[in-house]
Short mmCIF file of C-alpha atoms in Angstrom, two decimals:
data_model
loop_
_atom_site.label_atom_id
_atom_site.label_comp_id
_atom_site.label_asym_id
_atom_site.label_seq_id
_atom_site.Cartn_x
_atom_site.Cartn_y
_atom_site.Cartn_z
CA UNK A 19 67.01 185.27 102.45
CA UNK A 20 68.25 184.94 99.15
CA UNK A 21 71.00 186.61 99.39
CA UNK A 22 72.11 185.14 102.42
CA UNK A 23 72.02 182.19 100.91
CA UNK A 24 74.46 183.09 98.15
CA UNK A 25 76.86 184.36 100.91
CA UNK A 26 76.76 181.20 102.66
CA UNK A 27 77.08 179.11 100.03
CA UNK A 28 80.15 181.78 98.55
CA UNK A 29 81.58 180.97 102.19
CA UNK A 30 81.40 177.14 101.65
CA UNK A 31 83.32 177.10 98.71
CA UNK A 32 86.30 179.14 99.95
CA UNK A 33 85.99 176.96 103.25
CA UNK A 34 89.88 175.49 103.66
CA UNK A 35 88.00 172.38 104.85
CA UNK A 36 86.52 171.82 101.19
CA UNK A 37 88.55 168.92 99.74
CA UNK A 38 87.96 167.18 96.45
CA UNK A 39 90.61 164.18 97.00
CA UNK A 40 92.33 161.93 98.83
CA UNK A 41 95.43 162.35 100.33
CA UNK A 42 98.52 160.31 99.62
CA UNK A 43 98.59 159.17 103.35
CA UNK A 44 95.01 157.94 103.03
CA UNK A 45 95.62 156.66 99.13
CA UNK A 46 98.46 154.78 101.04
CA UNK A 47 96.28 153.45 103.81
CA UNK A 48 93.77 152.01 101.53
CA UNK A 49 96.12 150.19 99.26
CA UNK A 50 97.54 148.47 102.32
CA UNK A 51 93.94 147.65 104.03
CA UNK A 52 93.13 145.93 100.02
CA UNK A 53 96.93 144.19 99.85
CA UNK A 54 95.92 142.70 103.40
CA UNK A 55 92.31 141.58 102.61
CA UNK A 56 93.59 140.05 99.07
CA UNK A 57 96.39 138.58 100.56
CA UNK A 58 93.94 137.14 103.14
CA UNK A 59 91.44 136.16 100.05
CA UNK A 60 94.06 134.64 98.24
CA UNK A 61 94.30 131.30 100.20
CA UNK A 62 91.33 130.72 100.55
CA UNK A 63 90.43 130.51 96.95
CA UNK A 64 93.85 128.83 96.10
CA UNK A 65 92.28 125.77 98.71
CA UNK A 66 88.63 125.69 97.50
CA UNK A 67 90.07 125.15 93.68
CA UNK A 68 92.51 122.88 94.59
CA UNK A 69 89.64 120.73 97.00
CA UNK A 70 87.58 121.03 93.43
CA UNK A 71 90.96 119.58 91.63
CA UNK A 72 90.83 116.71 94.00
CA UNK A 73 87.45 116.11 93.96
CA UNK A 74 87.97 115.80 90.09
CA UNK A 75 90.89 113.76 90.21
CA UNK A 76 88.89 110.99 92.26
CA UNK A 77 86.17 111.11 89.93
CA UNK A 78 88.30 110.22 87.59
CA UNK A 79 89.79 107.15 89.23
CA UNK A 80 86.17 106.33 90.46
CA UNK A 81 85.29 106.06 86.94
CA UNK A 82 88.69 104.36 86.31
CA UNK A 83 88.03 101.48 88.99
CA UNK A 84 84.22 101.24 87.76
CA UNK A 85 85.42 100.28 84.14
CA UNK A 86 88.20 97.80 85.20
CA UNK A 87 85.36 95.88 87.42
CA UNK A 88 82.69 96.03 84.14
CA UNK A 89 85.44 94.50 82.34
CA UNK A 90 85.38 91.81 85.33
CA UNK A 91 82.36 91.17 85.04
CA UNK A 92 82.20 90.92 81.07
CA UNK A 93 85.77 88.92 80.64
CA UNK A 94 85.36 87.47 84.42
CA UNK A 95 88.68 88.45 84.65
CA UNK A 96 90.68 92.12 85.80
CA UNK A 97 92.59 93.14 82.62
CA UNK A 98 95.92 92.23 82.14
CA UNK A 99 98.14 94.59 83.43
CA UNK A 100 100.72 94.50 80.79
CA UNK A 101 99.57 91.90 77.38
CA UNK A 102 103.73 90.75 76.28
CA UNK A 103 105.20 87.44 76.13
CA UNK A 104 108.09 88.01 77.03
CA UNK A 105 109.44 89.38 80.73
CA UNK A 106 110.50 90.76 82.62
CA UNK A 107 109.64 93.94 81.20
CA UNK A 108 111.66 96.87 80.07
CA UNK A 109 110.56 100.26 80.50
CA UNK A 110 111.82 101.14 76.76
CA UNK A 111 109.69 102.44 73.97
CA UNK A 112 109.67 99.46 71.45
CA UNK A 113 111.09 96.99 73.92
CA UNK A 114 108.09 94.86 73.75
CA UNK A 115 104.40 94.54 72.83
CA UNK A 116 103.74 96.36 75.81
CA UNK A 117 99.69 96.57 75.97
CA UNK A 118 98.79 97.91 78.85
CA UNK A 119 95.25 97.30 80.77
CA UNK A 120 94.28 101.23 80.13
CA UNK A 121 93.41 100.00 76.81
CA UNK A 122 91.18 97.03 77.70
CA UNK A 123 88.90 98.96 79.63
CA UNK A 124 88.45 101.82 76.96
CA UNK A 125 84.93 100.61 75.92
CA UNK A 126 84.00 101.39 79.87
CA UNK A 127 84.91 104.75 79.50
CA UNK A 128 83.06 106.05 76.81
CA UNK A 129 86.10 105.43 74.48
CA UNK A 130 84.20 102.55 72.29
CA UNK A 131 85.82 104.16 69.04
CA UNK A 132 89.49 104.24 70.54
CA UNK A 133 89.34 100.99 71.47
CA UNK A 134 87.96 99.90 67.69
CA UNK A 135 90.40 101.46 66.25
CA UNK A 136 93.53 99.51 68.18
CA UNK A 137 95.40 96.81 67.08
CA UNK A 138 95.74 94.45 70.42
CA UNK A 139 97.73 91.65 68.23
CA UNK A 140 100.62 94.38 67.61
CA UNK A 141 102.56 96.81 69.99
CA UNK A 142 101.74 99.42 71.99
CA UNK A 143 104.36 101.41 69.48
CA UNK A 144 103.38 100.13 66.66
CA UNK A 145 102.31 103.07 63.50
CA UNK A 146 98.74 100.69 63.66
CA UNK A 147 98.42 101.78 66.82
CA UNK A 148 100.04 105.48 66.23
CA UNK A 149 96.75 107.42 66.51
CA UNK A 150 95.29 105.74 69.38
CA UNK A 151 98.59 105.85 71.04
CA UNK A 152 98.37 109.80 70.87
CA UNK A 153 94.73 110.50 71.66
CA UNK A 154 94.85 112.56 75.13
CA UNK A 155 91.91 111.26 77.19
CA UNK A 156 90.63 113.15 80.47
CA UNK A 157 89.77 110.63 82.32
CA UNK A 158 93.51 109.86 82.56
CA UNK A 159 94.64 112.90 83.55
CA UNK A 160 94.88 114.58 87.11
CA UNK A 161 93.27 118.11 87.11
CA UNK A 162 96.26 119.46 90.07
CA UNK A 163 99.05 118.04 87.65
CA UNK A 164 100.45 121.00 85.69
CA UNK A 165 103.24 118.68 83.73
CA UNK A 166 102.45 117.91 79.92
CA UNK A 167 104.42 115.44 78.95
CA UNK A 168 103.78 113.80 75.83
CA UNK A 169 101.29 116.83 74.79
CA UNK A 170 103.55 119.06 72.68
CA UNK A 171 106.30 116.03 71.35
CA UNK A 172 106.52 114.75 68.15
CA UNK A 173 105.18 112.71 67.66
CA UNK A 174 102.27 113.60 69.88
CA UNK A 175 101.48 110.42 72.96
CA UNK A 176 98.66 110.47 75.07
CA UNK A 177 99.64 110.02 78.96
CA UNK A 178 98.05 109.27 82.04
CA UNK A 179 98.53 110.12 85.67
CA UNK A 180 97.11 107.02 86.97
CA UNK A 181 98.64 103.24 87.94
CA UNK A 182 97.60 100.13 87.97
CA UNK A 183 99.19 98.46 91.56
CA UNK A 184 101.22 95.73 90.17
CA UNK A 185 103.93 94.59 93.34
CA UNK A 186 104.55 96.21 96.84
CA UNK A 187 108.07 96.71 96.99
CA UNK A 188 110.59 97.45 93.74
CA UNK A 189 111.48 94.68 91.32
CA UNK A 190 110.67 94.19 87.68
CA UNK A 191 107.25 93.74 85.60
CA UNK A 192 107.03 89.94 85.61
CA UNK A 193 104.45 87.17 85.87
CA UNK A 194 104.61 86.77 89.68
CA UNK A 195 103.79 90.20 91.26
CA UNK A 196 101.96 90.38 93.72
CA UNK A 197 99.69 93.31 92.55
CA UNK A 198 96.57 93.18 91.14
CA UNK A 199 97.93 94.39 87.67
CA UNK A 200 101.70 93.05 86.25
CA UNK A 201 102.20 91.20 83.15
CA UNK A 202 99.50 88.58 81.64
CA UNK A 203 98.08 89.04 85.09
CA UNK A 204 94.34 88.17 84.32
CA UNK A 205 93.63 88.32 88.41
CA UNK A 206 89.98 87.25 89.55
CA UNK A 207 88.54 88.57 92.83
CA UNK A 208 88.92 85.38 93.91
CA UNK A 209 92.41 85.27 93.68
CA UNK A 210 92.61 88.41 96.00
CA UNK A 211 92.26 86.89 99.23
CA UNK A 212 93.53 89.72 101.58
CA UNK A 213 89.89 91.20 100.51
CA UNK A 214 89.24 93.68 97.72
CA UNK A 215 88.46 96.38 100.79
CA UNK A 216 92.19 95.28 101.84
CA UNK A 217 93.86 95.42 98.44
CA UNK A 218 95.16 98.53 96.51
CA UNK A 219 93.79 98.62 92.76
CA UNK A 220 95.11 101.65 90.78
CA UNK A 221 97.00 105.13 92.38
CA UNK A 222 97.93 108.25 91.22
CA UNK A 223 101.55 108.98 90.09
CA UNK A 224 103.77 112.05 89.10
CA UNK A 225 102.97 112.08 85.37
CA UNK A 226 104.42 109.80 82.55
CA UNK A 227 107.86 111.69 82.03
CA UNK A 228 109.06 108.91 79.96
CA UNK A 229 106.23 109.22 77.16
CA UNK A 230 105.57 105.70 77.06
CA UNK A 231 101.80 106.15 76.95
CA UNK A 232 98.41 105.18 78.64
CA UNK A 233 98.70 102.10 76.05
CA UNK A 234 102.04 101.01 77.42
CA UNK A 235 102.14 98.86 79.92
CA UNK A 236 105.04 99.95 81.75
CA UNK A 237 105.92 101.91 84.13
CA UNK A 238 103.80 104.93 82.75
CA UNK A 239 100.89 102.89 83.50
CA UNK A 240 102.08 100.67 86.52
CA UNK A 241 103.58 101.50 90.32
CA UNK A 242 104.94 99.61 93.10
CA UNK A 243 104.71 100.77 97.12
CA UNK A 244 108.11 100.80 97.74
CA UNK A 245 107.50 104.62 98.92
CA UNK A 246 105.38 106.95 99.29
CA UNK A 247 107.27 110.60 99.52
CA UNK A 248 106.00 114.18 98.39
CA UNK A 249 108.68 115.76 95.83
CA UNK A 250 108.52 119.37 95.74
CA UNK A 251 105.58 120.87 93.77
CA UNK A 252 106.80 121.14 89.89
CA UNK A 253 109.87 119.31 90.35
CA UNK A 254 110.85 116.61 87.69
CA UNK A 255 109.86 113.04 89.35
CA UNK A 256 113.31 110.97 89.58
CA UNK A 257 112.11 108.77 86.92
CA UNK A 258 114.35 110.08 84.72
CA UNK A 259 116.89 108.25 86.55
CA UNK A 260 115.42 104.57 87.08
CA UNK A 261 116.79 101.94 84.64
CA UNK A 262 114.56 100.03 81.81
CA UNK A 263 113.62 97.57 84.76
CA UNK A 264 113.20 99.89 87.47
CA UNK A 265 109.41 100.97 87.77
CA UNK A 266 108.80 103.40 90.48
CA UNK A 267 106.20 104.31 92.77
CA UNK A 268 102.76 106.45 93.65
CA UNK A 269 102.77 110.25 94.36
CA UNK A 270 101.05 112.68 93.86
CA UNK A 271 100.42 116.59 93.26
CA UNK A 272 97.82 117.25 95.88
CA UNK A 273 99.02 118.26 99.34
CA UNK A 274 99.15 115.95 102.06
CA UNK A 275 98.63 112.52 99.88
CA UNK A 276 97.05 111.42 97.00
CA UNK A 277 93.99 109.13 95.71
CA UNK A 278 94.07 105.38 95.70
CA UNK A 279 91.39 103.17 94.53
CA UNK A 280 90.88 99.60 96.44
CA UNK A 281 89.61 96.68 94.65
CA UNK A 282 86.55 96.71 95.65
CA UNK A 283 86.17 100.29 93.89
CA UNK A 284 85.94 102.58 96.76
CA UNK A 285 88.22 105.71 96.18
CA UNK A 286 90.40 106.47 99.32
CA UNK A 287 92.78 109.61 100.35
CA UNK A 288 96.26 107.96 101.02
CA UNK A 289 98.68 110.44 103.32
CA UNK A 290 101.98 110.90 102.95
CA UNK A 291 102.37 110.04 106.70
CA UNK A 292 100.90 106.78 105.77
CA UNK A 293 102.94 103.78 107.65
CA UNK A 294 105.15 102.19 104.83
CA UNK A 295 104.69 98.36 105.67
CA UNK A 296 101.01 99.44 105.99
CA UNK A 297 101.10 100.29 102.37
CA UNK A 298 103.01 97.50 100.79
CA UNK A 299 100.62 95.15 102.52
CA UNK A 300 97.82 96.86 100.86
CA UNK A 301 99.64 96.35 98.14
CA UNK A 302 100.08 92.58 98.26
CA UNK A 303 96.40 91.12 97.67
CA UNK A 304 97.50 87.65 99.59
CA UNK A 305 100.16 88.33 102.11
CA UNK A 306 97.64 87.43 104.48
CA UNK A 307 98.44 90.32 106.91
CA UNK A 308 95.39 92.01 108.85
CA UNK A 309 95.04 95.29 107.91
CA UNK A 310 93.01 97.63 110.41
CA UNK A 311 90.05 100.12 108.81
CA UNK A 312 92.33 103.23 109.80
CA UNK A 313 94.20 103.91 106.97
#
């Protein structure tokens, strides 16, 4: 028995059915079955981080719209949307005082020592204010937003993707907007008497291309609802173009829309779709326009 087992095995091994690797065909064929399963994968995964992006983004503006309504109740007053004396204002580096109301509601969001450290009597620009003015904070910035402007400059200024809502259709920062944030604004709920459930508090924008700051009031801090239109993903937002007294308006890098905050602090997703006298009369806090729950 042995020795028939040798020969049998000896048979087995010279057997032209013995292989010991793939083929190129089948090499081929299993390439193409793993291209088509990743390409499959790929999607997917691409859409579950950028839902985590978004989710992040409007915790950020839900912590964003909780500070500004602490400072309300503390000052019993929303914060100024731009501190200047002078208007209307110009979207120019130096061209005013130019405090913006990101930096009155510091303290709110864990930024106690930022705000210590600023110098509200002088300008936004000013080299007292140099170091806050660069200090990068995450709360300001929207996770799906691959710009850095500001980041790598010199000198270095810290930007935000967020806007206060200071008018509903283009014209200047002045003293009678009809936002909830434009220049020595100081709004009370009170004064919003469309309803803070009606009223659009702070939105997401494009990025701060101009480098003016979170700690400039201006239009790298403040938007208008003039429009609301999608630019292609990673293109340069047209406010290169605008003129020192041309603002601009929301957007945003997520698909479909972006995230708005109301005045009474609940965090909504705005489309792109969205009707546009629908959102300038969210806009308006006293137009006195009824505004349906279907936005």
């Amino acid at each position: 028995p042995q020795h028939h087992l040798s020969i049998l095995r000896l048979l087995i091994e010279q057997s032209p059915m013995k292989r010991n690797a793939f083929t190129l065909v089948e090499l081929l064929v299993v390439i193409a079955i793993i291209g088509i399963l990743v390409g499959l994968l790929l999607p997917a995964v691409q859409a579950a981080r950028e839902a985590a992006r978004r989710m992040s983004c409007s915790n950020n503006m839900v912590q964003i719209s909780l500070a500004a309504h602490h400072y309300e109740f503390t000052m019993e007053h929303l914060p100024d949307g731009v501190t200047d004396p002078v208007g209307p204002i110009r979207n120019e580096a130096g061209a005013g005082q130019h405090i913006g109301w990101m930096a009155h509601i510091l303290p709110y969001i864990e930024q106690q020592r930022a705000f210590a450290m600023l110098d509200l009597s002088k300008s936004a620009y000013s080299n007292e204010n140099a170091e806050v003015r660069a200090h990068s904070i995450g709360t300001y910035r929207c996770p799906s937003n691959p710009t850095t402007y500001g980041h790598y400059t010199e000198p270095k200024v810290g930007t935000s993707d967020y806007a206060g809502c200071y008018n509903d259709v283009e014209i200047p920062i002045d003293d009678d907007n009809h936002g909830v944030f434009f220049r020595n604004s100081s709004i009370r709920f009170a004064q919003i008497t469309d309803g803070t459930t009606n009223t659009l508090m702070i939105g997401e924008t494009l990025g701060d291309i101009d480098r003016l700051g979170w700690l400039s009031g201006t239009r790298a801090t403040l938007r208008n609802t003039e429009s609301f239109k999608r630019g292609r993903d990673f293109e340069v937002p047209t406010e290169q173009d605008l003129g020192a007294l041309q603002v601009g308006v929301f957007d945003s890098y997520h698909q479909g829309g972006g995230n708005f905050a109301m005045a009474d602090g609940a965090v909504v997703f705005l489309t792109h779709s969205i009707d546009p006298e629908l959102l300038r009369n969210l806009a308006n806090r006293a137009d006195g326009n009824l505004i349906g729950d279907d936005y």
